Coordinates of C-alpha atoms and ligand atoms in Angstrom, one line a residue:
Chain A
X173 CA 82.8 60.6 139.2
X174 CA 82.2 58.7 136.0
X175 CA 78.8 60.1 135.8
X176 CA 80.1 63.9 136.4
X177 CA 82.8 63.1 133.6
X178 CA 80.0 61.9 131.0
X179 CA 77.9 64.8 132.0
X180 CA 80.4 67.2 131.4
X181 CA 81.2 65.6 128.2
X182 CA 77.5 65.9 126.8
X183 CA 77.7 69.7 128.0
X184 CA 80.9 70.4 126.3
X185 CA 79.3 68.5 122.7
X186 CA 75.7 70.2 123.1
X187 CA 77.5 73.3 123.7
X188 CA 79.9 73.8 119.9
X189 CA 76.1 73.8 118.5
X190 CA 75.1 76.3 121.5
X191 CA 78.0 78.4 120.6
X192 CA 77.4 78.2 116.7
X193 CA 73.8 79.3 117.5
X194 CA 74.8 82.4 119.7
X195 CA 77.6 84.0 117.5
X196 CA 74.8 84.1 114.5
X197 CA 72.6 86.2 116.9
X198 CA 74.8 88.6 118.5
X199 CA 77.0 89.2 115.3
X200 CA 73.1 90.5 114.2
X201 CA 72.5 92.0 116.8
X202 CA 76.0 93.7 117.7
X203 CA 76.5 94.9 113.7
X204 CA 72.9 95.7 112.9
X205 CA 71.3 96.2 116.0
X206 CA 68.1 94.0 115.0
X207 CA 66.9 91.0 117.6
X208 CA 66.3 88.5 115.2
X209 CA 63.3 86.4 116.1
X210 CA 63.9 84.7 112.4
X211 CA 66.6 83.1 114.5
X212 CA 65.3 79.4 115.9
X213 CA 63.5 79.2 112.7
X214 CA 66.5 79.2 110.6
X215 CA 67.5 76.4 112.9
X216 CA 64.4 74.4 112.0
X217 CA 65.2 75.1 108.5
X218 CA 68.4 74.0 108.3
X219 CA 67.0 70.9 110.1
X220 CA 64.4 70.3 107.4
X221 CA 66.7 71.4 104.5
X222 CA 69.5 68.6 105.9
X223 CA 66.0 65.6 105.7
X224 CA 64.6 66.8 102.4
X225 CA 68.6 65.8 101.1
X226 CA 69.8 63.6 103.3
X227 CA 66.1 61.5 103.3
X228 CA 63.9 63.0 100.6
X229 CA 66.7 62.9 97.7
X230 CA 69.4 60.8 99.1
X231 CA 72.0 63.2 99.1
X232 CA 74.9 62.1 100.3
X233 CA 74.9 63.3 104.3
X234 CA 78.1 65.4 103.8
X235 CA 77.1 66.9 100.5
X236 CA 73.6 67.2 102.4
X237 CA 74.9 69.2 105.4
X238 CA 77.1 71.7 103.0
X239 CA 73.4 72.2 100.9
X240 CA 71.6 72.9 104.1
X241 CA 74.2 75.4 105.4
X242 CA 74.5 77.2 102.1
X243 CA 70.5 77.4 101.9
X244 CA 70.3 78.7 105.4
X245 CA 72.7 81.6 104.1
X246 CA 70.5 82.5 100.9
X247 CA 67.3 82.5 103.2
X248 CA 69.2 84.8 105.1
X249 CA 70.2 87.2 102.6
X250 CA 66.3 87.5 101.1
X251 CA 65.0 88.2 104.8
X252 CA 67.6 90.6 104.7
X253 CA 66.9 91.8 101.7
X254 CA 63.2 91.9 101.3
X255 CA 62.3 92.9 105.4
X256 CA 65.0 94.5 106.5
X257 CA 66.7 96.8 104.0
X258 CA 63.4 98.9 102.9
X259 CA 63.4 99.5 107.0
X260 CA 66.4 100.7 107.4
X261 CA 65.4 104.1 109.4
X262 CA 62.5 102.4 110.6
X263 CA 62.5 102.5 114.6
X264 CA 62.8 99.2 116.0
X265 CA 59.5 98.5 117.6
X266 CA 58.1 98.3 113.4
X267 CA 61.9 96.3 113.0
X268 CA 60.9 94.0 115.8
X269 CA 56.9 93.4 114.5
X270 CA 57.8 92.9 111.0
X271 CA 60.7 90.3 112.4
X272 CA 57.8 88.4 114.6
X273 CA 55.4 88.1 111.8
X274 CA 58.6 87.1 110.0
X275 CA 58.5 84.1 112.4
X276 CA 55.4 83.1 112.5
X277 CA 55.0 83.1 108.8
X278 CA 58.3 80.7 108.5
X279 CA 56.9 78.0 111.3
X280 CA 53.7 77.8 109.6
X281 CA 55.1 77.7 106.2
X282 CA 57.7 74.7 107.4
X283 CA 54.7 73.1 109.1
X284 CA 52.4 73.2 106.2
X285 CA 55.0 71.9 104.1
X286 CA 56.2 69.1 106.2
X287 CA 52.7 68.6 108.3
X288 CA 53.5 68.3 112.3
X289 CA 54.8 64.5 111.9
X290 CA 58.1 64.6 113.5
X291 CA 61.0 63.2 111.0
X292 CA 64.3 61.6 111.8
X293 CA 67.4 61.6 109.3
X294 CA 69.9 58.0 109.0
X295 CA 73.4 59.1 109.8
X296 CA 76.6 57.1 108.1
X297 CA 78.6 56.7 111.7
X298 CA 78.9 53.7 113.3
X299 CA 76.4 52.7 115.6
X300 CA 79.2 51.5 118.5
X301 CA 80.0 54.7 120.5
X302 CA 83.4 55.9 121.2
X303 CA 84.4 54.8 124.4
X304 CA 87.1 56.4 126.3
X305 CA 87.8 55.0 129.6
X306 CA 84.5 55.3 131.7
X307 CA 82.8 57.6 129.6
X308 CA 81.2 57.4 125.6
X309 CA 79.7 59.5 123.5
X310 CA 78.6 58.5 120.1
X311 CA 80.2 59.2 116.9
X312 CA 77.9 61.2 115.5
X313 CA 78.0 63.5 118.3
X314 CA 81.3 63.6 117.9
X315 CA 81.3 64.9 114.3
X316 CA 78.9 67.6 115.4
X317 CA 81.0 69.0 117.7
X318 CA 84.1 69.2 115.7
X319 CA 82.0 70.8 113.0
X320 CA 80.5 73.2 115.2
X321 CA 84.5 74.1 116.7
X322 CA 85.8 74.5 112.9
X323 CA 82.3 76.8 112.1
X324 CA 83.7 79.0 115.2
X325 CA 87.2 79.4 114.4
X326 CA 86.1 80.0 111.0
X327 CA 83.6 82.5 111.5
X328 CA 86.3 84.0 113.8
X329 CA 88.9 83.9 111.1
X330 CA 86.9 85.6 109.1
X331 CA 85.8 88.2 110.9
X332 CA 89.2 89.1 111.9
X333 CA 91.7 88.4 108.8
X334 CA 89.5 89.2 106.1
X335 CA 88.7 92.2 103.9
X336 CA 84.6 91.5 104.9
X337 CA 85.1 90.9 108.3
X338 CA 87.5 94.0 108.5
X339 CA 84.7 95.9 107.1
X340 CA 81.8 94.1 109.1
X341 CA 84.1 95.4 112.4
X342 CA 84.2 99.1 111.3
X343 CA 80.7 99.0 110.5
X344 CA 80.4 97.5 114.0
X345 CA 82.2 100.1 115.6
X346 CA 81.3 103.2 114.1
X347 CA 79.2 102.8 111.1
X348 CA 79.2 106.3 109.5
X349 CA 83.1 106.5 110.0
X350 CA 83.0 102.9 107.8
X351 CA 81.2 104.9 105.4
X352 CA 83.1 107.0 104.8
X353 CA 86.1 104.7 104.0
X354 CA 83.8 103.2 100.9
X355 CA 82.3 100.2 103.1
X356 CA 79.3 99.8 101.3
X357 CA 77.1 99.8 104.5
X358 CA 73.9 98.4 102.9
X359 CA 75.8 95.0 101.8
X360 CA 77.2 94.7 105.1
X361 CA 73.8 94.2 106.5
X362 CA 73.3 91.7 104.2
X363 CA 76.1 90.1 104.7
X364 CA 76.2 90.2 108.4
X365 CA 72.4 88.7 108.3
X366 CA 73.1 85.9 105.8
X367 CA 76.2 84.3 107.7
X368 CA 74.9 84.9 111.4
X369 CA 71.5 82.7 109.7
X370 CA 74.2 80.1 108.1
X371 CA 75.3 79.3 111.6
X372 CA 71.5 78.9 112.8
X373 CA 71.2 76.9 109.9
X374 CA 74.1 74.9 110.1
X375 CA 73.1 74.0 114.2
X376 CA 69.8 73.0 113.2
X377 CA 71.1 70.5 110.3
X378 CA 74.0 69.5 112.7
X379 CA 71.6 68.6 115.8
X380 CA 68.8 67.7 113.4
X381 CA 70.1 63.9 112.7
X382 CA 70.8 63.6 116.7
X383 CA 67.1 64.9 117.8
X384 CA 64.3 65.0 115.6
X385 CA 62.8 67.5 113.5
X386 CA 59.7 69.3 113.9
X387 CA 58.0 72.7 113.2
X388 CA 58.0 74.3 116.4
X389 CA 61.5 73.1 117.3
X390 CA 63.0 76.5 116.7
X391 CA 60.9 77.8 119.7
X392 CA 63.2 76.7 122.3
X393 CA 66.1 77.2 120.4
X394 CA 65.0 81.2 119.9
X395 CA 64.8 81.3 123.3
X396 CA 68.0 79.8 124.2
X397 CA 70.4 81.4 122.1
X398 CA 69.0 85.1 123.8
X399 CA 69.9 83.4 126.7
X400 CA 73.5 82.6 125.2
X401 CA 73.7 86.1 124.0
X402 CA 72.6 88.1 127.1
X403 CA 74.7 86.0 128.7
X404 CA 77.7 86.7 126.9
X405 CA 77.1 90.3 126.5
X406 CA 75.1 91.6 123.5
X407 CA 77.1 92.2 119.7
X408 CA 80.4 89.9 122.2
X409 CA 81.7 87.0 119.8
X410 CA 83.5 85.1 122.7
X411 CA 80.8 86.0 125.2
X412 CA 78.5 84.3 122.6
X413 CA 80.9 81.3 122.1
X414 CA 81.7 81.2 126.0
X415 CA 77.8 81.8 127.0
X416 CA 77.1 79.0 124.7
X417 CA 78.9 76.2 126.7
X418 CA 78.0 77.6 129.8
X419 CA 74.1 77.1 128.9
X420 CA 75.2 73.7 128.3
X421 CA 76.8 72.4 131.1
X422 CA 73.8 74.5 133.3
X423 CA 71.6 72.1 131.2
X424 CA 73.2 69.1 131.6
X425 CA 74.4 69.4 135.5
X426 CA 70.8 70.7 135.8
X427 CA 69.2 68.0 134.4
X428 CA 71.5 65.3 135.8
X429 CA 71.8 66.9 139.4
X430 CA 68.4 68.3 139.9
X431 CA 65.5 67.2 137.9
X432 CA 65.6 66.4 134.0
X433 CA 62.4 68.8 133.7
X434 CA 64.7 71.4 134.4
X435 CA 66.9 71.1 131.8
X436 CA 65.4 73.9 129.3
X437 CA 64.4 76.1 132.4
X438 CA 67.9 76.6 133.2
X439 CA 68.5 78.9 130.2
X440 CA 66.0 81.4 131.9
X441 CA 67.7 80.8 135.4
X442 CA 71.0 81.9 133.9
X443 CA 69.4 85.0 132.4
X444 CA 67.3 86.3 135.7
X445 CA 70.7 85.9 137.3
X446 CA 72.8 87.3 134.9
X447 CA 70.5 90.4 135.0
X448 CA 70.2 91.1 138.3
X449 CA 74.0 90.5 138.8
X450 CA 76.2 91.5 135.5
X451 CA 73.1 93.3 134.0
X452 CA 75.5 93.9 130.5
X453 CA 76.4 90.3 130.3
X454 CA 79.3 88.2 131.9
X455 CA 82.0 89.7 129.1
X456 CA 80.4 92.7 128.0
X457 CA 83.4 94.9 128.9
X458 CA 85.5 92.9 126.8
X459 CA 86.0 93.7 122.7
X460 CA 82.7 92.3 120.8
X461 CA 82.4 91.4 117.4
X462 CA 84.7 94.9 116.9
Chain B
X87 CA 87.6 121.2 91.4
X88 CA 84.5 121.1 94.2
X89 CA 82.1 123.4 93.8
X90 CA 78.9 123.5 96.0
X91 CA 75.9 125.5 94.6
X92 CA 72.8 126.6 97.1
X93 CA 72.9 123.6 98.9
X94 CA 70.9 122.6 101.6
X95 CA 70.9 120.2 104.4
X96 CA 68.2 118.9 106.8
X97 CA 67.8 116.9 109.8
X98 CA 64.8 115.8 109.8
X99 CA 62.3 119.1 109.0
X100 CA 64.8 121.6 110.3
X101 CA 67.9 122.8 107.8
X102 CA 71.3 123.1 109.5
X103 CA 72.9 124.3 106.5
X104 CA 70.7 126.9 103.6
X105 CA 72.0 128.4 100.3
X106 CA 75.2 127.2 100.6
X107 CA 77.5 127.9 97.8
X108 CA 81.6 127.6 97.7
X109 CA 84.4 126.7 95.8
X110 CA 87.8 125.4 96.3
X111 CA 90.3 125.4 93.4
X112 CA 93.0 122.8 92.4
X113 CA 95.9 122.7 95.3
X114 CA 94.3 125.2 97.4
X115 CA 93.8 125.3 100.8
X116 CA 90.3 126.5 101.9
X117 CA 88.9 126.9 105.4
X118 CA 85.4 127.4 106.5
X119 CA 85.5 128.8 110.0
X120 CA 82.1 129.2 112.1
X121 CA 80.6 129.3 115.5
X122 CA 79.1 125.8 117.3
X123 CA 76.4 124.5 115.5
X124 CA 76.8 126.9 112.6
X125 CA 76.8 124.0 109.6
X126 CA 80.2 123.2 109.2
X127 CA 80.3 119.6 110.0
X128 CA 77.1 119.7 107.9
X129 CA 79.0 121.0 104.9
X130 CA 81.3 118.5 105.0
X131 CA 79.5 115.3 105.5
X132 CA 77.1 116.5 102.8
X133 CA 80.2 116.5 100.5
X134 CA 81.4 113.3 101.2
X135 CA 78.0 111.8 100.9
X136 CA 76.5 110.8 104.4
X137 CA 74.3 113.2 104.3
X138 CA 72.1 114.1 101.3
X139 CA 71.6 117.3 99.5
X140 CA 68.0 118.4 100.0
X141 CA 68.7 121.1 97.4
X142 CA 71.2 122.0 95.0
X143 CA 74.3 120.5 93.5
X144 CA 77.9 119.3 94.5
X145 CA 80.4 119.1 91.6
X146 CA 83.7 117.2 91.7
X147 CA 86.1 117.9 89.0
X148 CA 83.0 118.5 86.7
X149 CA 80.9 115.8 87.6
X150 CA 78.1 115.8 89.7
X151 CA 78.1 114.1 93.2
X152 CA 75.3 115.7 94.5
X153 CA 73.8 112.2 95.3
X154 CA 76.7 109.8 95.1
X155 CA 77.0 106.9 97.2
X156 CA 79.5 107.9 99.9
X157 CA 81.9 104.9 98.3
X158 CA 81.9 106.4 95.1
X159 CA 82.9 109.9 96.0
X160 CA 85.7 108.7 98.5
X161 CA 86.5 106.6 94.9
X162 CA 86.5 109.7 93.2
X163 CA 89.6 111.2 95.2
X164 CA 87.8 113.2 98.2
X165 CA 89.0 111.9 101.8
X166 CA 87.5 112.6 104.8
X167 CA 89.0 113.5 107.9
X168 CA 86.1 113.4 110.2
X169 CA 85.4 115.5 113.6
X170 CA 86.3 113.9 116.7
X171 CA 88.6 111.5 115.0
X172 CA 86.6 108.7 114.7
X173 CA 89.3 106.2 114.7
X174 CA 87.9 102.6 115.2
X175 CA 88.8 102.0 118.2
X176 CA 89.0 98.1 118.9
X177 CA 91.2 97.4 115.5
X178 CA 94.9 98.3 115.6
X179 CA 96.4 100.8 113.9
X180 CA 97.3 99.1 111.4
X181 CA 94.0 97.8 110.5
X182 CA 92.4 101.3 110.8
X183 CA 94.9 102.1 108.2
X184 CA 94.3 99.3 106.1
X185 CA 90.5 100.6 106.3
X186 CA 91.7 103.5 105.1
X187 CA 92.6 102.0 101.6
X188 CA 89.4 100.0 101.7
X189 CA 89.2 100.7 98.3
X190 CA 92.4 100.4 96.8
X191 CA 93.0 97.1 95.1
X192 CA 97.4 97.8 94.6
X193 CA 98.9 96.2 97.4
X194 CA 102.8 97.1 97.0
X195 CA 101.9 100.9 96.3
X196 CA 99.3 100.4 99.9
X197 CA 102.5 99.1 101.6
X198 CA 105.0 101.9 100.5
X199 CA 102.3 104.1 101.3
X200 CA 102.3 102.7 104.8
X201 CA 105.8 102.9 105.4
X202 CA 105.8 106.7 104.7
X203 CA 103.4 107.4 106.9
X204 CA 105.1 105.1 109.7
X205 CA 107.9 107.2 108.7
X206 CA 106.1 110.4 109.2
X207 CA 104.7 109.5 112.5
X208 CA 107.6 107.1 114.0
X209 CA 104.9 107.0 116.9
X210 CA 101.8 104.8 114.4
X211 CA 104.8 102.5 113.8
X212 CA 105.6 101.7 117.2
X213 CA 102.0 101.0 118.0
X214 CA 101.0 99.6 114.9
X215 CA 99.9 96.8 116.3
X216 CA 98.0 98.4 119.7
X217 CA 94.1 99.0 119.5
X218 CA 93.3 102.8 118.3
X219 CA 90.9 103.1 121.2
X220 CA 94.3 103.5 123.1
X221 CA 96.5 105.8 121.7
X222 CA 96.1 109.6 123.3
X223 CA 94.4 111.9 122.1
X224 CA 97.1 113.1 119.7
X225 CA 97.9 110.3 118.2
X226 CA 94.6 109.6 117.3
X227 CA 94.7 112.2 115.8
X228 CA 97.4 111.7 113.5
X229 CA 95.9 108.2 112.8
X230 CA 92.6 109.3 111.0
X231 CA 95.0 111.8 109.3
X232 CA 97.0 108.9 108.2
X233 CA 94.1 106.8 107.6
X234 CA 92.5 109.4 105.3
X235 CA 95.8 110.2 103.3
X236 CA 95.3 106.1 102.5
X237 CA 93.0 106.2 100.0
X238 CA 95.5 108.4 98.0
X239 CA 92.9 111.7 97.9
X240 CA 93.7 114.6 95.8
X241 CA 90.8 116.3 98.6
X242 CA 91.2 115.9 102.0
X243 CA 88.3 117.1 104.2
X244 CA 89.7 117.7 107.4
X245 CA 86.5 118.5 110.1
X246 CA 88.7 120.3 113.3
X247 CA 91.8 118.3 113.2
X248 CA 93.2 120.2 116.4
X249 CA 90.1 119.8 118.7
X250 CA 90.9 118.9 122.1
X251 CA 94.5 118.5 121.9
X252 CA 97.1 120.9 124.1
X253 CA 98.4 123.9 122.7
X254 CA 101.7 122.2 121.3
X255 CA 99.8 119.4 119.0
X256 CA 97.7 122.3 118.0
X257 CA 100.6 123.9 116.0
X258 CA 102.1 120.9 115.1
X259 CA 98.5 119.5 113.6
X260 CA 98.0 122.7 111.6
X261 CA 102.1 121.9 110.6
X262 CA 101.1 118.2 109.0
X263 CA 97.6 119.7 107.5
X264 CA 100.1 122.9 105.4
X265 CA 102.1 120.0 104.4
X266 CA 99.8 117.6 103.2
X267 CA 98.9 120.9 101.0
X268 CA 102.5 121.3 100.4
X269 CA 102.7 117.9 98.7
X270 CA 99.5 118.8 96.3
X271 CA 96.3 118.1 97.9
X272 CA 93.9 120.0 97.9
X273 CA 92.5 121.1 101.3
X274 CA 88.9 122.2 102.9
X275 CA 89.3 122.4 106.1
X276 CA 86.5 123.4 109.1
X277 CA 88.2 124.6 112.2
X278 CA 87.3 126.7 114.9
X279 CA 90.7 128.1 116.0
X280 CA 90.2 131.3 113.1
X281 CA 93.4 132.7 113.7
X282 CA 95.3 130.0 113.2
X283 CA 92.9 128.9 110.3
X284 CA 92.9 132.2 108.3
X285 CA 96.3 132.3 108.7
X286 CA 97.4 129.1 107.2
X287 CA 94.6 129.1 104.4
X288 CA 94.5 130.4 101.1
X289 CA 90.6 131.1 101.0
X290 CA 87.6 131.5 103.5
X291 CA 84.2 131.0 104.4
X292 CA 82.9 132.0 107.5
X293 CA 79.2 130.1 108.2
X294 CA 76.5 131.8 110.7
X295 CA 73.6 129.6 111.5
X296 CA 73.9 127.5 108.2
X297 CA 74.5 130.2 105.7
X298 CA 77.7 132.1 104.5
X299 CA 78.3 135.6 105.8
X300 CA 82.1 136.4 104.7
X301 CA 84.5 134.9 102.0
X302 CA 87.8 136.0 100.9
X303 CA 91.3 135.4 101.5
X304 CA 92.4 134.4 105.0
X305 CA 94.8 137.8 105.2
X306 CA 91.0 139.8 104.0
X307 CA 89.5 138.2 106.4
X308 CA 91.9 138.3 109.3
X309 CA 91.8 142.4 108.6
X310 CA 87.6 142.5 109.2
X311 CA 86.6 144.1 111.4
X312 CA 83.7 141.8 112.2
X313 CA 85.7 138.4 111.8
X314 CA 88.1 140.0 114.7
X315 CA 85.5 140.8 117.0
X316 CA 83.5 137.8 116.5
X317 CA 86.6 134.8 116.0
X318 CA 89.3 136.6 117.1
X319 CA 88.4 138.1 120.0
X320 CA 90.2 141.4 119.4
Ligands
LIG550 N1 72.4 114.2 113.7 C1 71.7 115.4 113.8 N2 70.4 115.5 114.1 C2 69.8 116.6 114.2 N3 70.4 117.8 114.2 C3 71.7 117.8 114.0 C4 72.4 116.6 113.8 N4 73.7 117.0 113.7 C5 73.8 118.3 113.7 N5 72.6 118.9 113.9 C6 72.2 120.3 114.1 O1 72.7 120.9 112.9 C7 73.3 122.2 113.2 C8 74.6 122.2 112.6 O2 75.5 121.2 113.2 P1 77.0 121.0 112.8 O3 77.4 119.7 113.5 O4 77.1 121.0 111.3 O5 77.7 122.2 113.4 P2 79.2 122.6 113.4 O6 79.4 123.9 112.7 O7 80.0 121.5 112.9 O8 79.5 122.8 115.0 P3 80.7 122.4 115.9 O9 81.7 123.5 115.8 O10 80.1 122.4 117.3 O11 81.2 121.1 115.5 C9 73.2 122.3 114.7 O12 72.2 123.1 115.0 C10 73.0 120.9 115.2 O13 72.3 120.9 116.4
LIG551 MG1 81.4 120.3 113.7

């Protein structure tokens, strides 16, 4: 019992981050219609962004974390800007090659400029874990996950009570009708790009002082968040967030119950299920990012 | 106050609208009535800047808009009423109304705005806050009506504002569309109903495969003899 309660209290931590990594893909994907493979990489950027302040400059971790975020956001807005926009009406197998190379050339760049030589970042939270009753969890897992719940409600707050988000839904929904009500379509895009790479940014310099950071970490993190967003239904917002902690707790029960080399096989598990059963996604019905 | 001159329109390689030329003066009401697939929607999207002019030149109130960003033509004054209604149909009413002044920066003139319209059509009030993608097919309707009149247009493009609704709406959609006129905008409308068009409408244009045919008044053209055997069906 105590072991079922700590496993589902690692699933529910692991997956705020999971969450934060899904809504950043399938707000792309649901608004713009582009599968970001930039996606894991602006994970591992945020990671590396979050050591060069935290450990290369001695920021202050905080201060650190904001930087990291806000940087993940600006690369996000240049991809945007210099891949995507001049392929606007491009169809999406030149899209999807131009957003591979787009990959590739980011690992190697953050490998050449870091070398392979994984890196740990010093956190300022007490080293005792928070006990409660049978279970703990340490602090600094802690602080990730309530970031990672105020980065949802946030995102969600904005997409639904601001002008921006108002417009990103229009576009969502019908983007020639948005148009034609003066959303400026184009910045949209860039928009929509820039904040669904801030969260990808923002997991990877969350998780990055938990794990360590390394230049292919992004790899698996790609991989899972299609997972979280097939899952949840592609372009869903609370498929994404729901898909998110359900990858989680498949990881941890499947690492804890069946084998620990299972844990990142179960992502692919969940999707050859999911499309053979529910091939549009557990909540696809429901209203997406619209 | 709009004034297209030998405009064309492709999609792709192939032109859906050629050598189009009209004009619609200051408070009147203008239709453009036309067989499936003959340009209209064309026309009007070309206007309003979603689709661009492959040839020659759209003025608003002297200016050019030819190739205007769609934003800064709605900015100009010229709303559009789009075919099918378009509503957005997972935000409320509200909201789709609120997209509707997108641009508009004045929030207590937005609000009294609102409130006539709720006034207008009691029925957007009641379900102000129920997603668009609900309402029937009627009150759709009225909603991207609504939501066009939001951005405060002095031209309303209104792309078949009684398509697919029963008989009854019909008249009553033609009704709202006279008195939007009635209160100074300008209208173009497209419609495929001809009679009911040419009756209500100041001036016509009847399109055939992308080009203009006819123009006159709507009592001229109500009296050819061509019009009523092709649109009329008498
Ligand atoms: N997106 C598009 N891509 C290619 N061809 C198109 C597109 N939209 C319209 N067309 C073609 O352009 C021509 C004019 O279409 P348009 O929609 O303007 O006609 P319409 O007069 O509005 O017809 P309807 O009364 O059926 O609405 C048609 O031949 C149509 O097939
Ligand atoms: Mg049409």
């Amino acid at each position: 019992m105590d072991q079922l309660l700590q496993h589902a209290l690692n699933a529910t931590i692991l997956g705020g981050t999971y969450a934060l990594l899904g809504i950043g893909l399938t707000m792309i994907f649901g608004i713009m219609k582009i599968v970001n493979f930039t996606h894991g990489e602006l994970y591992t950027f945020g990671a590396y962004m979050m050591f060069f302040f935290v450990m290369v400059l001695g920021t202050n971790f905080f201060l650190g974390l904001v930087m990291a975020i806000a940087l993940g956001l600006l690369l996000g807005a240049l991809i945007e800007l210099a891949l995507l926009r001049p392929l606007r009406d491009a169809d999406i197998d030149t899209t999807m090659l131009v957003m591979i190379g787009a990959w590739i050339a980011l690992q190697n760049t953050q490998q050449f400029t870091w070398t392979g030589i994984a890196k740990s970042i010093n956190t300022p939270f007490p080293l005792d874990p928070l006990v409660i009753g049978s279970v703990s969890v340490s602090w600094s897992r802690v602080f990730v996950f309530v970031v990672a719940i105020m980065m949802i409600i946030g995102t969600h707050m904005l997409i639904h009570h601001t002008r921006l988000g108002k417009a990103m839904r229009a576009t969502f929904q019908d983007r020639d009708t948005a148009a034609l009500m003066g959303v400026k379509i184009n910045r949209i895009y860039t928009a929509t790009f820039a904040l669904g790479s801030g969260l990808a940014a923002a997991a990877g310099a969350l998780l990055a002082p938990i794990f360590v950071v390394y230049p292919t970490m992004g790899d698996a993190v790609a991989a899972k968040s299609f997972a979280i967003v097939i899952l949840g239904g592609l372009g869903n917002f609370w498929g994404a967030a729901i898909g998110g902690f359900i990858l989680a707790f498949a990881e941890e029960f499947g690492a804890g119950y069946i084998s620990s080399g299972y844990r990142d096989a179960m992502g692919f598990i969940l999707i050859i299920l999911i499309l053979i059963f529910r091939p549009t996604g557990l909540f696809a019905q429901r209203e997406r990012i619209g | 106050m709009l004034e297209l001159k030998d405009i064309e329109c492709r999609y792709g390689k192939i032109s859906a609208v050629r050598g189009l030329s009209l004009e619609v003066k200051e408070g009147e009401f203008v239709t453009l009535i036309g067989a499936n697939g003959a340009g209209k929607t064309t026309t009007l999207k070309c206007i309003s800047g979603l689709l661009p002019a492959a040839k020659g030149t759209i003025t608003f109130q002297g200016k050019d808009i030819s190739n205007a960003p769609a934003a800064d033509i709605l900015a100009m004054g010229i709303g559009h009423c789009p075919e099918g209604r378009r509503v957005f149909p997972y935000m409320s009413v509200e909201e789709n109304l609120e997209m509707g002044c997108y641009l508009r920066k004045d929030k207590d003139a937005i609000h009294e705005d609102m409130e006539q319209l709720f006034d207008r059509f009691p029925v957007l009030k009641e379900r102000r806050k129920q997603a668009a993608g609900t309402l029937s097919g009627g009150e759709q309707q009225m909603l991207a009506i609504s939501r066009a009149l939001m951005s405060r247009p002095k031209l309303v493009l209104f792309d078949e504002p009684s398509l697919g609704l029963a008989p009854n709406l019909v008249d009553r959609m033609f009704q709202i569309v006279r008195d939007i006129r009635d209160q100074g905008v300008t209208v173009l409308m497209v419609e495929q109903n001809a009679y009911a068009a040419l009756e209500l409408c100041d001036h016509a244009y009847v399109l055939e495969s992308g080009e203009v045919t006819l123009k006159g008044t709507g009592s001229e053209l109500l009296e050819n003899p061509n019009v009523r055997e092709a649109y009329l069906g008498t």
